[in-house]
Short mmCIF file of C-alpha atoms in Angstrom, two decimals:
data_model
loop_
_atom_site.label_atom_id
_atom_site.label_comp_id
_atom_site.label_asym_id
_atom_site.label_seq_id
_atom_site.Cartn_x
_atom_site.Cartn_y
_atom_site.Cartn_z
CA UNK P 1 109.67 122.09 103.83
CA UNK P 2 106.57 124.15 102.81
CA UNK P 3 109.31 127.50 102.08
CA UNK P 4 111.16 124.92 100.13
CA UNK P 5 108.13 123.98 97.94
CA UNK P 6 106.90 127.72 97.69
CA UNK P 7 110.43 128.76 96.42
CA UNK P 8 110.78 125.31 94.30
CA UNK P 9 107.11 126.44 92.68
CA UNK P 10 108.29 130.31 92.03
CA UNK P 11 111.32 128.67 90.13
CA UNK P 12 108.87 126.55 87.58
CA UNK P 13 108.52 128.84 85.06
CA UNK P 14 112.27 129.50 84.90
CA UNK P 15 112.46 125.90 84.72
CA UNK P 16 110.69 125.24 81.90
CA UNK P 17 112.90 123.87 79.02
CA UNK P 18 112.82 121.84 76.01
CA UNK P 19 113.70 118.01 75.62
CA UNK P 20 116.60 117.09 74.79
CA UNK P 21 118.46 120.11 77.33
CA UNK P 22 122.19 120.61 76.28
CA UNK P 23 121.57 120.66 72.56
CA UNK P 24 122.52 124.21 70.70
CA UNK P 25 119.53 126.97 70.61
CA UNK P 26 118.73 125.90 67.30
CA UNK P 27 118.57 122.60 67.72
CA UNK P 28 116.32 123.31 70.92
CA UNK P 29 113.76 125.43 68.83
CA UNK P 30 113.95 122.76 66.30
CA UNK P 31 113.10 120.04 68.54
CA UNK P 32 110.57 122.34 70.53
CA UNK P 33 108.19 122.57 67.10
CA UNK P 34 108.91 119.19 66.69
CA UNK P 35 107.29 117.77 69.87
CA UNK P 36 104.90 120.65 69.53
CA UNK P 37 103.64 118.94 66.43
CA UNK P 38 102.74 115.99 68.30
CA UNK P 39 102.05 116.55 71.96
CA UNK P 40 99.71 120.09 71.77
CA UNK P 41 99.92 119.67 75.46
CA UNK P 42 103.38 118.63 76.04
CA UNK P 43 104.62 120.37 79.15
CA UNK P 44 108.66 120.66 79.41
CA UNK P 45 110.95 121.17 82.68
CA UNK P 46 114.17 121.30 82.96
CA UNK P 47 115.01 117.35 83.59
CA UNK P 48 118.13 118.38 85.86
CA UNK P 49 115.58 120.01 88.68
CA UNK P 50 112.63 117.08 88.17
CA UNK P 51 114.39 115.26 91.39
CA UNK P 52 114.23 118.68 93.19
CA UNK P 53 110.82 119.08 92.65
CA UNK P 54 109.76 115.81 93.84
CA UNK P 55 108.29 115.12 90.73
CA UNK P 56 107.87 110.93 90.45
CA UNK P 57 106.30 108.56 87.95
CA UNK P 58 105.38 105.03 87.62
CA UNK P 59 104.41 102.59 84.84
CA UNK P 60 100.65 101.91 84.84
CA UNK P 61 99.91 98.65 85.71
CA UNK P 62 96.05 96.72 85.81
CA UNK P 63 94.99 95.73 89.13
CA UNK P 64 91.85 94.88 90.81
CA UNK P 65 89.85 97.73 91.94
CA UNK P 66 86.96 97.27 94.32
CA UNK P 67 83.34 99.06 93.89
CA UNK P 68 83.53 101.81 95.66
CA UNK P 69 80.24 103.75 97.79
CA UNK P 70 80.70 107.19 99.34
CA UNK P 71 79.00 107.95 102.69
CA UNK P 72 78.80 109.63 105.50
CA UNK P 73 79.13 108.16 109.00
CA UNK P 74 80.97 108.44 112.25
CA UNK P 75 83.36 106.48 114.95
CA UNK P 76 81.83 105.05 117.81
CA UNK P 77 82.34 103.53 120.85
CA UNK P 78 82.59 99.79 120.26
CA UNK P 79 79.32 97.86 121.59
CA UNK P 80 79.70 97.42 125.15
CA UNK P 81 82.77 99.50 125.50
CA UNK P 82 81.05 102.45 127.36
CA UNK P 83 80.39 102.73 130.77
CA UNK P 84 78.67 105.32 133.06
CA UNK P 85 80.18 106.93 135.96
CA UNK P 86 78.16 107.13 139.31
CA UNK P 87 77.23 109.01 142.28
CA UNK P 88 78.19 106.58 145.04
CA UNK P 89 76.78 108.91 147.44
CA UNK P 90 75.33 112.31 147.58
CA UNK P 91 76.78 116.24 147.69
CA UNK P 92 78.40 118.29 146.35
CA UNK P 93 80.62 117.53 142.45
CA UNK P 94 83.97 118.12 142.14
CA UNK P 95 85.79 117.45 139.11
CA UNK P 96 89.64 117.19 139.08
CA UNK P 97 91.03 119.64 136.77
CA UNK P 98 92.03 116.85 133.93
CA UNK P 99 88.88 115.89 133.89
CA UNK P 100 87.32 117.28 130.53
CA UNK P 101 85.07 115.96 127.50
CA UNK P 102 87.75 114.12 125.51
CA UNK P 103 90.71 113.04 128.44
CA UNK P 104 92.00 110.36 128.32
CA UNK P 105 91.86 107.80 131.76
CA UNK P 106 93.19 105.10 132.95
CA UNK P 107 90.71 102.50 134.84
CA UNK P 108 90.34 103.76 138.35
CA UNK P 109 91.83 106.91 137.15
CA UNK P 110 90.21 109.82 139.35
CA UNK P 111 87.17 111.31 138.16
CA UNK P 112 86.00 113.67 140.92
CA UNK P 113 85.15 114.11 144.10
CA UNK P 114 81.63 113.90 145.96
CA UNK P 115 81.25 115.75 149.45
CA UNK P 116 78.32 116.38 151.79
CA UNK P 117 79.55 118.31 154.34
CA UNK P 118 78.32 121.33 154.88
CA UNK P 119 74.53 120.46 153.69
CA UNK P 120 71.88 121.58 154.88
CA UNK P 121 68.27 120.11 154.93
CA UNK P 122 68.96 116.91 156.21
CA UNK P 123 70.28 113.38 155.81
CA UNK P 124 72.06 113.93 152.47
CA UNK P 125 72.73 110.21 152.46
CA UNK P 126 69.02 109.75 153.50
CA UNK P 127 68.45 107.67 149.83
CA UNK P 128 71.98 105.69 149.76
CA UNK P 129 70.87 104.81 153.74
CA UNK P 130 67.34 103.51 152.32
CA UNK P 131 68.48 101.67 149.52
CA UNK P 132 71.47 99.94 151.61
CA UNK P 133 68.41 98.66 154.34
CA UNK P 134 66.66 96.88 151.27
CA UNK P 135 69.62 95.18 150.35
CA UNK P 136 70.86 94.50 153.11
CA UNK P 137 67.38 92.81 154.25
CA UNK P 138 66.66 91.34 150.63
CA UNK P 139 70.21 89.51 151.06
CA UNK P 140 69.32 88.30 154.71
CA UNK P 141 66.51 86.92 153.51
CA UNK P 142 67.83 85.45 150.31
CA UNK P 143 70.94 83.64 152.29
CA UNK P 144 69.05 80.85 154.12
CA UNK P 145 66.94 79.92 151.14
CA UNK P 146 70.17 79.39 149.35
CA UNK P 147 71.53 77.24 151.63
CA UNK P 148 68.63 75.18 151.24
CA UNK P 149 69.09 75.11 147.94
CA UNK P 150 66.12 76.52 147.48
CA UNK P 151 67.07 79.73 145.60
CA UNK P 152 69.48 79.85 142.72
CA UNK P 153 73.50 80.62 142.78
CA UNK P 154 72.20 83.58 140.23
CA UNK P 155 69.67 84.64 142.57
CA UNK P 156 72.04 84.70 145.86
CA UNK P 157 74.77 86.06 143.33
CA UNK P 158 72.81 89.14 142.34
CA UNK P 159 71.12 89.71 146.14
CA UNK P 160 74.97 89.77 147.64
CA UNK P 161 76.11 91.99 145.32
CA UNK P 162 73.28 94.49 145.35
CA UNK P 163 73.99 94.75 148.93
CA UNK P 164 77.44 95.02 149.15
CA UNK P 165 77.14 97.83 146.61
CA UNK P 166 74.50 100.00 148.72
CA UNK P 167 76.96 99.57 151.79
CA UNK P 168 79.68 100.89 150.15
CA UNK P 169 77.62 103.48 148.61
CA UNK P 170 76.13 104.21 152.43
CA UNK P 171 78.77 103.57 154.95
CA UNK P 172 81.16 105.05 152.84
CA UNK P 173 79.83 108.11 151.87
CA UNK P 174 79.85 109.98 155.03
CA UNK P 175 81.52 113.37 154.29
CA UNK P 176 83.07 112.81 151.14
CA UNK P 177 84.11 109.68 148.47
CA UNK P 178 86.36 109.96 144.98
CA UNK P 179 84.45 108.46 142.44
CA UNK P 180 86.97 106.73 139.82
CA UNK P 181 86.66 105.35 135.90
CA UNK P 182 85.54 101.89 135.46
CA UNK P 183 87.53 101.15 132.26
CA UNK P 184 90.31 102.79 130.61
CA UNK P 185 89.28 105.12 127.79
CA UNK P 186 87.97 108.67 126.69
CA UNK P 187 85.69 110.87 128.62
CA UNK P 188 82.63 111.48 126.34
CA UNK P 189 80.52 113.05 128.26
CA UNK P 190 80.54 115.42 131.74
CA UNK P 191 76.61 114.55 132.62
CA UNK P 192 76.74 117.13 135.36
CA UNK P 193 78.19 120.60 135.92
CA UNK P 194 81.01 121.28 138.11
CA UNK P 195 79.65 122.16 141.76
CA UNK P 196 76.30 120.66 141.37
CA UNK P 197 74.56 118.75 143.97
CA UNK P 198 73.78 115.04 143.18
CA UNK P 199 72.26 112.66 144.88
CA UNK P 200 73.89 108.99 145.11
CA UNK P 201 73.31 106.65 142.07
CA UNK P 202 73.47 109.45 139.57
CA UNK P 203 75.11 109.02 136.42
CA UNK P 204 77.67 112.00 136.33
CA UNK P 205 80.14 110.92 133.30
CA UNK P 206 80.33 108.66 130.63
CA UNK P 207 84.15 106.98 129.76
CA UNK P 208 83.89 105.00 126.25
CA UNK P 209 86.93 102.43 125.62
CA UNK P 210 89.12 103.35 123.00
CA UNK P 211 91.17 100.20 121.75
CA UNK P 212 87.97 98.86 120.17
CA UNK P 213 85.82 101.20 118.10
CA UNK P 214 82.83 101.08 115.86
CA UNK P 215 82.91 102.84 112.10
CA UNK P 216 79.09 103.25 111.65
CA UNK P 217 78.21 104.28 107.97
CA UNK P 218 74.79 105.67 106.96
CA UNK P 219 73.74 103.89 103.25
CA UNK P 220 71.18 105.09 101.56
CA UNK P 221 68.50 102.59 101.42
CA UNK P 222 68.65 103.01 96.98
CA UNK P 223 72.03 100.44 97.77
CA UNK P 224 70.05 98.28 99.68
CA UNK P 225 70.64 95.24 97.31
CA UNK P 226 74.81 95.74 97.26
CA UNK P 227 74.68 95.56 101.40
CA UNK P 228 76.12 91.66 101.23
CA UNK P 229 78.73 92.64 98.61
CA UNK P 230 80.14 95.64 101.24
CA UNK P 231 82.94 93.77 103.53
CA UNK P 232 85.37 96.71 104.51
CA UNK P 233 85.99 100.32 103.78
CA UNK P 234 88.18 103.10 104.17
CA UNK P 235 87.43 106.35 105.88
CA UNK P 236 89.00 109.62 106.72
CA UNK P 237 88.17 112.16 109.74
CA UNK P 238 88.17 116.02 109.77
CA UNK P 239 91.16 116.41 111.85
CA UNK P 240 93.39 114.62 109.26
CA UNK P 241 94.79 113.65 105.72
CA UNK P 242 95.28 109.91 106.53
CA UNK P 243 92.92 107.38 105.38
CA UNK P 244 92.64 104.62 107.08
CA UNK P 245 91.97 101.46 105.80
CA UNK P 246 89.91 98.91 107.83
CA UNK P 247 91.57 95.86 106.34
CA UNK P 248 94.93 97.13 108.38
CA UNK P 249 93.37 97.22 111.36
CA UNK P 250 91.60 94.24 112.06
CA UNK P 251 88.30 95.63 111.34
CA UNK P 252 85.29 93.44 110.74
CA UNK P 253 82.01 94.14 109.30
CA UNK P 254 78.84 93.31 112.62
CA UNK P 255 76.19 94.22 110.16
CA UNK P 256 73.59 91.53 109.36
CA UNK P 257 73.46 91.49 105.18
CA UNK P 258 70.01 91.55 105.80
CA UNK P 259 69.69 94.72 108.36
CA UNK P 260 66.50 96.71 107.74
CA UNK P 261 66.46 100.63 106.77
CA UNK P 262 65.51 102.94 108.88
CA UNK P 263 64.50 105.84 107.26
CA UNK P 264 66.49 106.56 104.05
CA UNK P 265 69.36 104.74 105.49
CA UNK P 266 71.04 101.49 106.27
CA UNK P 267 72.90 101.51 109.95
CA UNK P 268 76.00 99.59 108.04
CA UNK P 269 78.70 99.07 111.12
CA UNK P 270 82.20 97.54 111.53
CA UNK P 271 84.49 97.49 114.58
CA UNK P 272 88.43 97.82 114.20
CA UNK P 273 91.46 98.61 116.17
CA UNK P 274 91.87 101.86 117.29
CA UNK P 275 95.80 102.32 116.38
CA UNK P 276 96.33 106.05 117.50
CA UNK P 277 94.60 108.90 117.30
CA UNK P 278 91.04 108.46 116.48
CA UNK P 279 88.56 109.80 119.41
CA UNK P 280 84.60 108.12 119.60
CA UNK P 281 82.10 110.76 118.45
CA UNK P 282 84.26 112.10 115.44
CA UNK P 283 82.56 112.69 112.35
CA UNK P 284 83.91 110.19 109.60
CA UNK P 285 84.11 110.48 105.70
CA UNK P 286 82.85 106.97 104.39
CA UNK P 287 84.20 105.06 101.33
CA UNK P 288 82.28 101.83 101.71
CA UNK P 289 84.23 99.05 99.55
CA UNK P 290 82.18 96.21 97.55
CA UNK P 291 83.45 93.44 94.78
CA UNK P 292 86.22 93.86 93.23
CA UNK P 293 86.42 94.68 88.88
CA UNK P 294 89.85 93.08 87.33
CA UNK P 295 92.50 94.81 84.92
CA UNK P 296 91.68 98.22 86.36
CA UNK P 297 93.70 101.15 85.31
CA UNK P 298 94.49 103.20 88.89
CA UNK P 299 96.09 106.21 90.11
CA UNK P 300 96.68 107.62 93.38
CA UNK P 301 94.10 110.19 94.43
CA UNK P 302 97.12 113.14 93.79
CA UNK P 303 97.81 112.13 90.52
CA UNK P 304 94.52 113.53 89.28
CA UNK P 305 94.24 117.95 88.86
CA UNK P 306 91.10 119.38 88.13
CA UNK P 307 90.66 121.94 85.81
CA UNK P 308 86.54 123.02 85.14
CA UNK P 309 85.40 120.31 86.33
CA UNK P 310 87.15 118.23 84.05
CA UNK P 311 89.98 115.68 85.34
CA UNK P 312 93.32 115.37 84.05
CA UNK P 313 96.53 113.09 84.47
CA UNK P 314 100.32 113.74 83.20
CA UNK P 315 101.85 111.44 81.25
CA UNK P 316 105.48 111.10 80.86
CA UNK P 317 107.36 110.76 76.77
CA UNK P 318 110.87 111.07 78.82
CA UNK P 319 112.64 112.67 82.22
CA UNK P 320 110.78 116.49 82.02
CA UNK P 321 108.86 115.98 79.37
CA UNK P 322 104.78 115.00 80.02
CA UNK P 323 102.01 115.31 78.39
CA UNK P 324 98.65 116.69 80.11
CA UNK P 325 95.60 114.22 79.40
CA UNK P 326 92.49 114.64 80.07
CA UNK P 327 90.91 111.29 81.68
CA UNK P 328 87.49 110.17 82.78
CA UNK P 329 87.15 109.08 86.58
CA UNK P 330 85.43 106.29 88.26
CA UNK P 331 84.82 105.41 91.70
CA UNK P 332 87.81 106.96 94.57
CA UNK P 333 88.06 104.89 97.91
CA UNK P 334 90.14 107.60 99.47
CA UNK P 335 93.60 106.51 98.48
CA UNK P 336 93.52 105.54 94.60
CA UNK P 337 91.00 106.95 91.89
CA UNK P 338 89.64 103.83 89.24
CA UNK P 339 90.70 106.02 85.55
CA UNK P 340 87.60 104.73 82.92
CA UNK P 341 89.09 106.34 79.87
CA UNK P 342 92.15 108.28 79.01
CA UNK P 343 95.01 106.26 79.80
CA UNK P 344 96.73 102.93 79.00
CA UNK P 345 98.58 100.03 80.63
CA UNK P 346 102.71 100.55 80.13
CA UNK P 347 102.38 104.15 80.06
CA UNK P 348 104.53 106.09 82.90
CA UNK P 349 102.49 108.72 85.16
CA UNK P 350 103.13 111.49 87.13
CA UNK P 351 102.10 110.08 90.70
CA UNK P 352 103.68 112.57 92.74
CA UNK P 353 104.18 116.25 92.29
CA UNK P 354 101.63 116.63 89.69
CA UNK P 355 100.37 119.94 90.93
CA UNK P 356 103.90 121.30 90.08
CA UNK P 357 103.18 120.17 87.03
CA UNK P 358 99.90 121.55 86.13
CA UNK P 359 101.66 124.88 87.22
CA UNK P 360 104.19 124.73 84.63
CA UNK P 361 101.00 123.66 82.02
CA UNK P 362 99.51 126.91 83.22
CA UNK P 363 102.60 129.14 83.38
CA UNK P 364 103.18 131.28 80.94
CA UNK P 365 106.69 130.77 80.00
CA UNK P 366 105.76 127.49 78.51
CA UNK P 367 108.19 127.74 75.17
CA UNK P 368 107.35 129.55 71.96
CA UNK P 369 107.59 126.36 70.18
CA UNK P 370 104.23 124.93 72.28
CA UNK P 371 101.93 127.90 71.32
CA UNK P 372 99.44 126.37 68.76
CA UNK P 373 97.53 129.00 67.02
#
């Protein structure tokens, strides 16, 4: 497809025709000086090859555009959604070879392996053998005074579980134990290096759910006072040209309207679906979306060139025939640009392909009839 486009863009300038294709050479000149007289900027291609080019237009029609704020930000973990991954006993780390920052497991997918054999220097499950003789005596004496009623359910709840914990972290840690995922997700974080000793109850990974995430967008404190009117947004990563839009994917805003700054910034937050392809910890481009401004003229974000820093949009008088005009731009939420000044409602846009176009505005076999002087 891209050798298509390259060859389709190398053809332009013998492309470029007048309107009105088919008439005699006279007639074309004719007609070329008379456009010329009203469209300076009138661009002309061959209407037989527009379709080829890919070149499409719509009619311009008012719709509600919502206030748009810029940021930066990142994706996160959802709250709650990231566990850590312990040392049931102590030696000697190793990983399995899928294991790496950024695999994907499943819960009770294998992390690595922990072995003491071999150690030297004594008991190496001399603090997993301490800690199971607390529980273990903690729970003796909690069990009685619950039957008595004369502890809590939460109280005996928590003492039994402690305990059977440290025995499975004790009695079954002599000479080595796998240590598996908790919950199904991404590994974030390798806390420990490959071979290293550890002793039991160390945290040696960290696996973060991925079905939920958080969007977490950094406002600067100045837009303090819109924080109420900010209910979704849009956002795009580094790895990719998609934007994704939060309203698609059951996204919801957990920020209180009245959070407090810290810093120059507002922690603004929403959590969403993760629906493919979006890792926690990925840097995030922001476009925070507030109320919404009626009868809006809009374009998508590649209808708009740039030429100097000024902005321009292609208008179309009939099939190969537009017009390059120069707009003014409001605010862009990723996906469609808000136009303040330049266009009208009813007229017909380039929406796709207008960097072909702006090629044949530039080329130089743009007819004799267009030169202005």
């Amino acid at each position: 497809m891209k050798k298509r486009n390259k060859f389709l863009i190398l053809l332009l300038p013998s492309l470029l025709l007048s309107c009105g294709n088919g008439n005699s050479s006279a007639e074309q000149e004719h007609k070329k000086e008379e456009v010329g007289e009203h469209h300076e900027n009138e661009i002309i291609i061959d209407k037989h090859h527009v379709d080829e080019l890919g070149i499409k237009t719509a009619k311009i029609t008012p719709v509600t555009f919502r206030e748009v704020i810029a940021v930066s930000g990142e994706v996160a973990p959802a709250q709650g959604a990231m566990k850590s991954v312990v040392a049931k006993t102590s030696g000697i780390v190793a990983f399995y070879n899928n294991v790496t920052e950024g695999a994907a497991v499943g819960k009770g997918g294998l992390i690595c392996n922990i072995s003491s054999d071999g150690i030297l220097g004594g008991d190496p499950n001399k603090s997993a053998k301490i800690a199971y003789e607390s529980a273990k005596a903690e729970y003796e004496r909690i069990q009685p005074l619950y039957e008595k009623k004369i502890v809590t359910a939460g109280e005996y709840k928590e003492a039994k579980e402690a305990y059977e914990l440290a025995e499975n972290a004790y009695l079954g840690g002599k000479g080595s134990t796998t240590v598996v995922s908790p919950l199904s997700g991404i590994v974030t974080q390798l806390l420990v290096e490959n071979g290293a000793y550890v002793d039991a109850g160390t945290a040696i990974a960290v696996v973060s759910e991925n079905r939920r995430l958080t969007l977490r967008a950094y406002l600067p404190k100045k837009y303090y006072e819109k924080l109420a009117s900010l209910k979704t947004a849009n956002f795009k990563l580094p790895y990719s040209e998609k934007v994704y839009d939060l309203s698609e994917m059951n996204g919801r805003k957990i920020t209180s309207d009245n959070a407090a700054t810290s810093g120059g910034y507002i922690d603004v937050a929403f959590d969403f679906d993760n629906t493919g392809g979006i890792v926690p910890g990925t840097y995030a481009e922001i476009y925070l979306l507030g109320s919404g401004k009626e009868d809006s003229i809009v374009l998508p974000v590649q209808s708009v060139t740039e030429e100097m820093g000024y902005f321009y949009a292609y208008v179309e008088h009939e099939k190969g025939c537009y017009e390059k005009r120069r707009i003014d731009i409001g605010g862009c939420d990723g996906k469609n640009i808000e136009i303040l000044s330049g266009l009208k409602a009813g007229e017909s846009v380039v929406t796709e392909g207008a960097v072909l176009v702006k090629i044949a505005a530039n080329s130089s076999a743009v007819p004799e009839g267009h030169h202005h002087h």
